[in-house]
Tab-separated table of C-alpha atoms in Angstrom:
chain	number	residue	atom	x	y	z
Q	6	MET	CA	-14.250	16.826	-16.049
Q	7	PRO	CA	-14.344	13.149	-17.106
Q	8	TRP	CA	-11.584	10.730	-16.176
Q	9	LEU	CA	-10.124	7.553	-17.629
Q	10	ALA	CA	-10.258	4.156	-15.944
Q	11	LEU	CA	-7.132	2.168	-16.792
Q	12	THR	CA	-7.383	-1.602	-16.196
Q	13	LEU	CA	-4.498	-4.086	-16.219
Q	14	GLN	CA	-3.353	-7.358	-14.705
Q	15	VAL	CA	-0.081	-8.256	-12.983
Q	16	ASP	CA	1.376	-11.458	-11.566
Q	17	ALA	CA	0.416	-12.328	-8.008
Q	18	GLY	CA	2.847	-10.701	-5.611
Q	19	ALA	CA	3.370	-7.590	-7.743
Q	20	GLU	CA	-0.039	-5.980	-7.215
Q	21	GLU	CA	0.824	-3.834	-4.186
Q	22	ALA	CA	4.056	-2.522	-5.716
Q	23	MET	CA	2.306	-1.761	-9.013
Q	24	SER	CA	-0.625	-0.120	-7.246
Q	25	ASP	CA	1.639	2.268	-5.358
Q	26	ALA	CA	3.768	2.844	-8.471
Q	27	LEU	CA	0.685	3.853	-10.489
Q	28	VAL	CA	-0.204	6.457	-7.859
Q	29	GLU	CA	3.373	7.738	-7.861
Q	30	ALA	CA	3.223	7.986	-11.668
Q	31	GLY	CA	0.081	10.153	-11.529
Q	32	ALA	CA	-3.007	7.982	-10.992
Q	33	GLN	CA	-5.700	9.522	-8.783
Q	34	SER	CA	-6.661	6.189	-7.210
Q	35	VAL	CA	-6.014	2.479	-7.676
Q	36	SER	CA	-8.166	-0.461	-6.625
Q	37	ILE	CA	-7.115	-4.125	-6.583
Q	38	GLU	CA	-9.513	-6.935	-7.440
Q	39	ASN	CA	-9.240	-10.726	-7.766
Q	40	LEU	CA	-6.425	-10.832	-5.218
Q	41	GLU	CA	-6.881	-14.561	-4.766
Q	42	ARG	CA	-6.085	-15.281	-8.441
Q	43	SER	CA	-2.712	-15.749	-10.109
Q	44	SER	CA	-3.146	-12.452	-12.000
Q	45	PRO	CA	-4.832	-9.782	-9.817
Q	46	THR	CA	-6.623	-6.943	-11.628
Q	47	LEU	CA	-5.743	-3.300	-11.003
Q	48	GLN	CA	-7.967	-0.387	-11.989
Q	49	ALA	CA	-6.450	3.080	-11.897
Q	50	VAL	CA	-8.264	6.377	-12.399
Q	51	ILE	CA	-6.170	8.839	-14.416
Q	52	ALA	CA	-6.711	12.296	-15.892
Q	53	ILE	CA	-8.405	12.455	-19.288
Q	54	ASP	CA	-5.360	14.196	-20.784
Q	55	ALA	CA	-2.769	11.813	-19.282
Q	56	ASP	CA	-0.569	9.627	-21.461
Q	57	PRO	CA	-1.671	6.142	-20.316
Q	58	GLN	CA	1.098	4.301	-22.174
Q	59	GLN	CA	3.818	6.401	-20.592
Q	60	LEU	CA	2.167	6.174	-17.176
Q	61	VAL	CA	2.048	2.359	-17.300
Q	62	ILE	CA	5.654	2.170	-18.552
Q	63	GLU	CA	6.854	4.420	-15.721
Q	64	ALA	CA	4.851	2.534	-13.103
Q	65	SER	CA	6.127	-0.824	-14.375
Q	66	GLN	CA	9.704	0.377	-14.049
Q	67	ARG	CA	9.093	1.714	-10.533
Q	68	ALA	CA	7.477	-1.573	-9.497
Q	69	GLY	CA	10.329	-3.623	-10.981
Q	70	LEU	CA	8.173	-5.566	-13.443
Q	71	ALA	CA	10.012	-7.546	-16.087
Q	72	ALA	CA	7.590	-6.397	-18.801
Q	73	THR	CA	5.017	-3.644	-19.249
Q	74	PRO	CA	1.530	-5.162	-18.920
Q	75	ARG	CA	-1.186	-4.582	-21.477
Q	76	PHE	CA	-4.069	-2.365	-20.400
Q	77	SER	CA	-7.528	-1.217	-21.437
Q	78	LEU	CA	-9.173	2.205	-21.090
Q	79	SER	CA	-12.707	3.424	-20.491
Q	80	GLU	CA	-14.117	6.880	-19.744
Q	81	VAL	CA	-15.751	7.514	-16.373
Q	82	ALA	CA	-17.806	10.393	-14.997
Q	83	ASP	CA	-16.390	13.125	-12.827
Q	84	GLU	CA	-15.973	12.288	-9.153
Q	85	ASP	CA	-13.693	13.105	-6.245
Q	86	TRP	CA	-11.294	10.250	-6.898
Q	87	VAL	CA	-8.934	11.209	-4.110
Q	88	ARG	CA	-11.720	10.759	-1.554
Q	89	ARG	CA	-12.672	7.485	-3.212
Q	90	SER	CA	-9.083	6.327	-2.960
Q	91	GLN	CA	-8.947	7.232	0.716
Q	92	ALA	CA	-12.098	5.241	1.380
Q	93	GLN	CA	-10.371	2.092	0.071
Q	94	PHE	CA	-7.723	2.151	2.797
Q	95	THR	CA	-9.442	1.258	6.046
Q	96	PRO	CA	-7.395	0.845	9.235
Q	97	ILE	CA	-6.508	-2.614	10.506
Q	98	GLU	CA	-5.793	-3.942	13.991
Q	99	ILE	CA	-2.931	-6.382	14.429
Q	100	GLY	CA	-2.918	-8.659	17.459
Q	101	ALA	CA	-3.604	-7.090	20.844
Q	102	ARG	CA	-1.406	-4.007	20.495
Q	103	LEU	CA	-1.021	-2.639	16.975
Q	104	TRP	CA	-3.178	-0.375	14.772
Q	105	VAL	CA	-2.192	0.513	11.196
Q	106	GLY	CA	-4.006	3.162	9.202
Q	107	PRO	CA	-3.748	6.309	7.073
Q	108	SER	CA	-3.469	9.790	8.525
Q	109	TRP	CA	-7.158	10.676	8.112
Q	110	HIS	CA	-8.258	7.999	10.628
Q	111	GLN	CA	-7.986	8.119	14.413
Q	112	PRO	CA	-6.638	5.049	16.218
Q	113	PRO	CA	-8.603	3.574	19.126
Q	114	ALA	CA	-7.402	4.175	22.656
Q	115	GLY	CA	-4.828	1.734	23.917
Q	116	ARG	CA	-3.446	0.799	20.478
Q	117	ILE	CA	0.039	1.541	19.159
Q	118	ALA	CA	-0.569	3.561	15.995
Q	119	VAL	CA	1.422	3.204	12.778
Q	120	ARG	CA	0.386	5.754	10.163
Q	121	VAL	CA	1.268	5.185	6.493
Q	122	ASP	CA	-0.700	6.877	3.709
Q	123	PRO	CA	-1.228	4.953	0.453
Q	124	GLY	CA	0.578	5.977	-2.687
Q	125	LEU	CA	3.753	7.199	-1.011
Q	126	ALA	CA	5.724	3.945	-1.345
Q	127	PHE	CA	5.220	0.216	-1.411
Q	128	GLY	CA	3.368	-1.152	1.608
Q	129	THR	CA	0.316	0.145	3.457
Q	130	GLY	CA	-0.567	-2.883	5.570
Q	131	THR	CA	-3.408	-4.017	3.330
Q	132	HIS	CA	-1.611	-6.892	1.600
Q	133	PRO	CA	-1.771	-10.330	3.291
Q	134	SER	CA	2.039	-10.625	3.281
Q	135	THR	CA	2.417	-7.342	5.138
Q	136	ARG	CA	-0.187	-8.395	7.685
Q	137	LEU	CA	1.597	-11.697	8.262
Q	138	ILE	CA	4.845	-9.969	9.222
Q	139	LEU	CA	3.057	-7.315	11.268
Q	140	ASN	CA	1.442	-10.141	13.252
Q	141	PHE	CA	4.854	-11.737	13.694
Q	142	LEU	CA	6.372	-8.491	14.988
Q	143	GLU	CA	3.438	-7.830	17.314
Q	144	LYS	CA	3.980	-11.223	18.943
Q	145	GLN	CA	7.784	-11.326	18.985
Q	146	ILE	CA	8.893	-7.840	19.997
Q	147	LYS	CA	9.053	-7.518	23.765
Q	148	GLY	CA	11.327	-4.457	23.913
Q	149	GLY	CA	14.999	-3.667	23.350
Q	150	GLU	CA	15.569	-5.748	20.208
Q	151	ARG	CA	17.755	-4.924	17.206
Q	152	VAL	CA	15.654	-5.301	14.054
Q	153	LEU	CA	16.493	-5.354	10.324
Q	154	ASP	CA	13.810	-4.805	7.658
Q	155	TYR	CA	15.350	-5.958	4.374
Q	156	GLY	CA	13.275	-4.575	1.490
Q	157	CYS	CA	11.726	-1.878	3.649
Q	158	GLY	CA	9.558	-0.201	0.966
Q	159	SER	CA	7.351	2.333	2.741
Q	160	GLY	CA	9.006	1.500	6.066
Q	161	ILE	CA	5.808	0.137	7.593
Q	162	LEU	CA	7.436	-2.943	9.145
Q	163	ALA	CA	10.405	-1.001	10.491
Q	164	ILE	CA	8.106	1.673	11.944
Q	165	ALA	CA	5.916	-0.962	13.567
Q	166	ALA	CA	8.981	-2.664	15.068
Q	167	ALA	CA	10.221	0.593	16.573
Q	168	LYS	CA	6.818	1.537	17.951
Q	169	LEU	CA	6.413	-1.909	19.495
Q	170	GLY	CA	9.606	-1.328	21.460
Q	171	ALA	CA	12.625	-2.329	19.361
Q	172	ALA	CA	15.673	-0.395	20.497
Q	173	HIS	CA	17.388	-0.163	17.100
Q	174	VAL	CA	15.861	-0.562	13.632
Q	175	ASP	CA	17.641	-0.560	10.271
Q	176	GLY	CA	15.979	-0.654	6.850
Q	177	VAL	CA	17.350	-1.676	3.460
Q	178	ASP	CA	15.901	-1.272	-0.021
Q	179	VAL	CA	17.323	-1.425	-3.551
Q	180	ASP	CA	15.192	1.596	-4.579
Q	181	PRO	CA	16.659	4.955	-3.439
Q	182	GLN	CA	13.201	6.549	-3.568
Q	183	ALA	CA	11.817	3.857	-1.263
Q	184	VAL	CA	14.647	4.558	1.172
Q	185	GLU	CA	13.777	8.266	1.203
Q	186	THR	CA	10.091	7.545	1.640
Q	187	ALA	CA	10.707	5.066	4.458
Q	188	ILE	CA	12.780	7.653	6.319
Q	189	ALA	CA	10.092	10.317	5.770
Q	190	ASN	CA	7.315	7.972	6.929
Q	191	ALA	CA	9.332	7.058	10.007
Q	192	ARG	CA	9.888	10.726	10.801
Q	193	SER	CA	6.164	11.446	10.515
Q	194	ASN	CA	5.585	8.627	13.015
Q	195	GLY	CA	8.144	10.090	15.413
Q	196	ILE	CA	10.615	7.280	14.715
Q	197	GLU	CA	14.315	7.445	13.861
Q	198	LEU	CA	14.929	4.915	11.089
Q	199	ARG	CA	18.375	4.218	9.700
Q	200	ALA	CA	17.626	3.172	6.109
Q	201	GLY	CA	19.862	2.836	3.078
Q	202	LEU	CA	20.833	0.822	0.009
Q	203	PRO	CA	22.155	-2.756	0.465
Q	204	GLU	CA	25.798	-1.692	0.197
Q	205	ALA	CA	25.306	0.652	3.166
Q	206	LEU	CA	24.059	-2.117	5.478
Q	207	PRO	CA	26.328	-2.264	8.542
Q	208	CYS	CA	28.110	-5.507	9.330
Q	209	ALA	CA	25.991	-6.362	12.352
Q	210	ALA	CA	23.775	-9.135	13.684
Q	211	TYR	CA	20.141	-8.520	14.560
Q	212	ASP	CA	17.746	-10.142	17.013
Q	213	ILE	CA	14.943	-10.038	14.437
Q	214	VAL	CA	15.231	-9.947	10.633
Q	215	VAL	CA	12.143	-9.490	8.458
Q	216	SER	CA	11.887	-9.410	4.675
Q	217	ASN	CA	8.669	-8.984	2.701
Q	218	ILE	CA	9.681	-9.177	-0.959
Q	219	LEU	CA	9.239	-12.147	-3.342
Q	220	ALA	CA	10.130	-15.839	-3.195
Q	221	GLN	CA	13.030	-15.914	-5.664
Q	222	PRO	CA	14.932	-12.949	-4.185
Q	223	LEU	CA	14.423	-14.444	-0.719
Q	224	ILE	CA	16.035	-17.691	-1.881
Q	225	VAL	CA	19.032	-15.798	-3.295
Q	226	LEU	CA	19.325	-13.701	-0.118
Q	227	ALA	CA	19.355	-16.679	2.274
Q	228	PRO	CA	23.102	-16.592	3.085
Q	229	LEU	CA	23.092	-12.813	3.571
Q	230	LEU	CA	19.996	-12.743	5.790
Q	231	ALA	CA	21.297	-15.688	7.799
Q	232	ALA	CA	24.572	-13.849	8.380
Q	233	ARG	CA	22.653	-10.818	9.628
Q	234	THR	CA	20.586	-12.845	12.122
Q	235	ALA	CA	22.154	-13.305	15.563
Q	236	ARG	CA	22.351	-16.828	16.977
Q	237	GLY	CA	19.107	-17.367	18.836
Q	238	GLY	CA	17.525	-14.580	16.778
Q	239	ARG	CA	14.423	-14.901	14.641
Q	240	ILE	CA	13.670	-14.406	10.959
Q	241	ALA	CA	10.328	-13.867	9.199
Q	242	LEU	CA	9.965	-14.023	5.419
Q	243	ALA	CA	6.921	-13.045	3.355
Q	244	GLY	CA	5.838	-12.262	-0.182
Q	245	ILE	CA	5.613	-16.032	-0.631
Q	246	LEU	CA	2.725	-17.888	-2.231
Q	247	GLN	CA	1.769	-21.091	-0.415
Q	248	SER	CA	2.998	-23.109	-3.400
Q	249	GLN	CA	6.459	-21.495	-3.001
Q	250	ALA	CA	6.840	-21.972	0.762
Q	251	ALA	CA	8.694	-25.296	0.656
Q	252	GLU	CA	11.314	-24.012	-1.792
Q	253	VAL	CA	11.954	-20.876	0.273
Q	254	ALA	CA	12.103	-22.868	3.500
Q	255	ALA	CA	14.653	-25.268	1.988
Q	256	ALA	CA	17.012	-22.349	1.301
Q	257	TYR	CA	17.004	-21.371	5.018
Q	258	VAL	CA	17.172	-24.822	6.635
Q	259	PRO	CA	21.020	-24.820	6.787
Q	260	TRP	CA	20.909	-21.934	9.305
Q	261	PHE	CA	17.444	-21.941	10.902
Q	262	ASN	CA	15.080	-24.197	12.774
Q	263	LEU	CA	11.900	-23.288	10.945
Q	264	GLU	CA	8.990	-22.889	13.333
Q	265	SER	CA	5.833	-21.933	11.509
Q	266	ASP	CA	4.191	-21.389	8.161
Q	267	ALA	CA	1.373	-18.977	8.982
Q	268	ALA	CA	-0.883	-18.332	5.984
Q	269	HIS	CA	-3.425	-15.751	4.891
Q	270	ASP	CA	-5.380	-15.550	1.609
Q	271	GLY	CA	-2.971	-17.829	-0.248
Q	272	TRP	CA	0.194	-16.178	1.105
Q	273	THR	CA	2.631	-17.744	3.570
Q	274	LEU	CA	4.974	-16.561	6.308
Q	275	VAL	CA	8.136	-18.626	6.751
Q	276	SER	CA	9.749	-17.980	10.127
Q	277	GLY	CA	12.477	-19.607	12.154
Q	278	LEU	CA	15.083	-19.512	14.925
Q	279	ARG	CA	18.780	-19.035	14.083
Q	280	ARG	CA	21.016	-21.867	15.218
């Protein structure tokens, strides 16, 4: 049967969340184009009898968008869109130790494998911000650390931390469905992840705190994340455009000696050492 191609644009930083939300709302596949621009383009393949307006509204709500974006439709020929979607998500290698990929790929020998399938929750390792924090974790985790992933989404960062050798990993997300998905993804990776809503976060300090969300929430969260980072511990923040890095860094200077601003495809990692 024929399908519909639904095309829309979102603000930079929202494309991964909206992509996963479209799949959760019923899209067969989603591709992201023009990632380097301020408004990346998403194209979703949906069933011919789907209600595109309702699907976009639902996805926008899931992704936390302030407004429902406009979209256009075109008819496309029949094809196995699930296979096409799978082909878009190729595995990646992070540093010397880590491999991240979906369940239908086999990791190379000698790599620590993190398996997260697309469309289950926000975060598959493909976005530059996710890669930046994965690189940070691959370098910083030596074994035995306590790690907090604030805004855990799919759980990919928390799972990677545990597989790299962290002794205790907690995850936090404001979306109850993301919490459930993160726990399920961790279980499928053989990892015990303690994840919950912000109000359930234990009053504890962590050796490593990571947060891959957006610049403005990171600025607001600075006192909380600082309080959760042990003295001498490290923090890594992502979801930050290079133009936003200075403002985010300024919010954390009262508590941290900021060490690096790694960048990838227009996105920045702000990291530092807790005083």
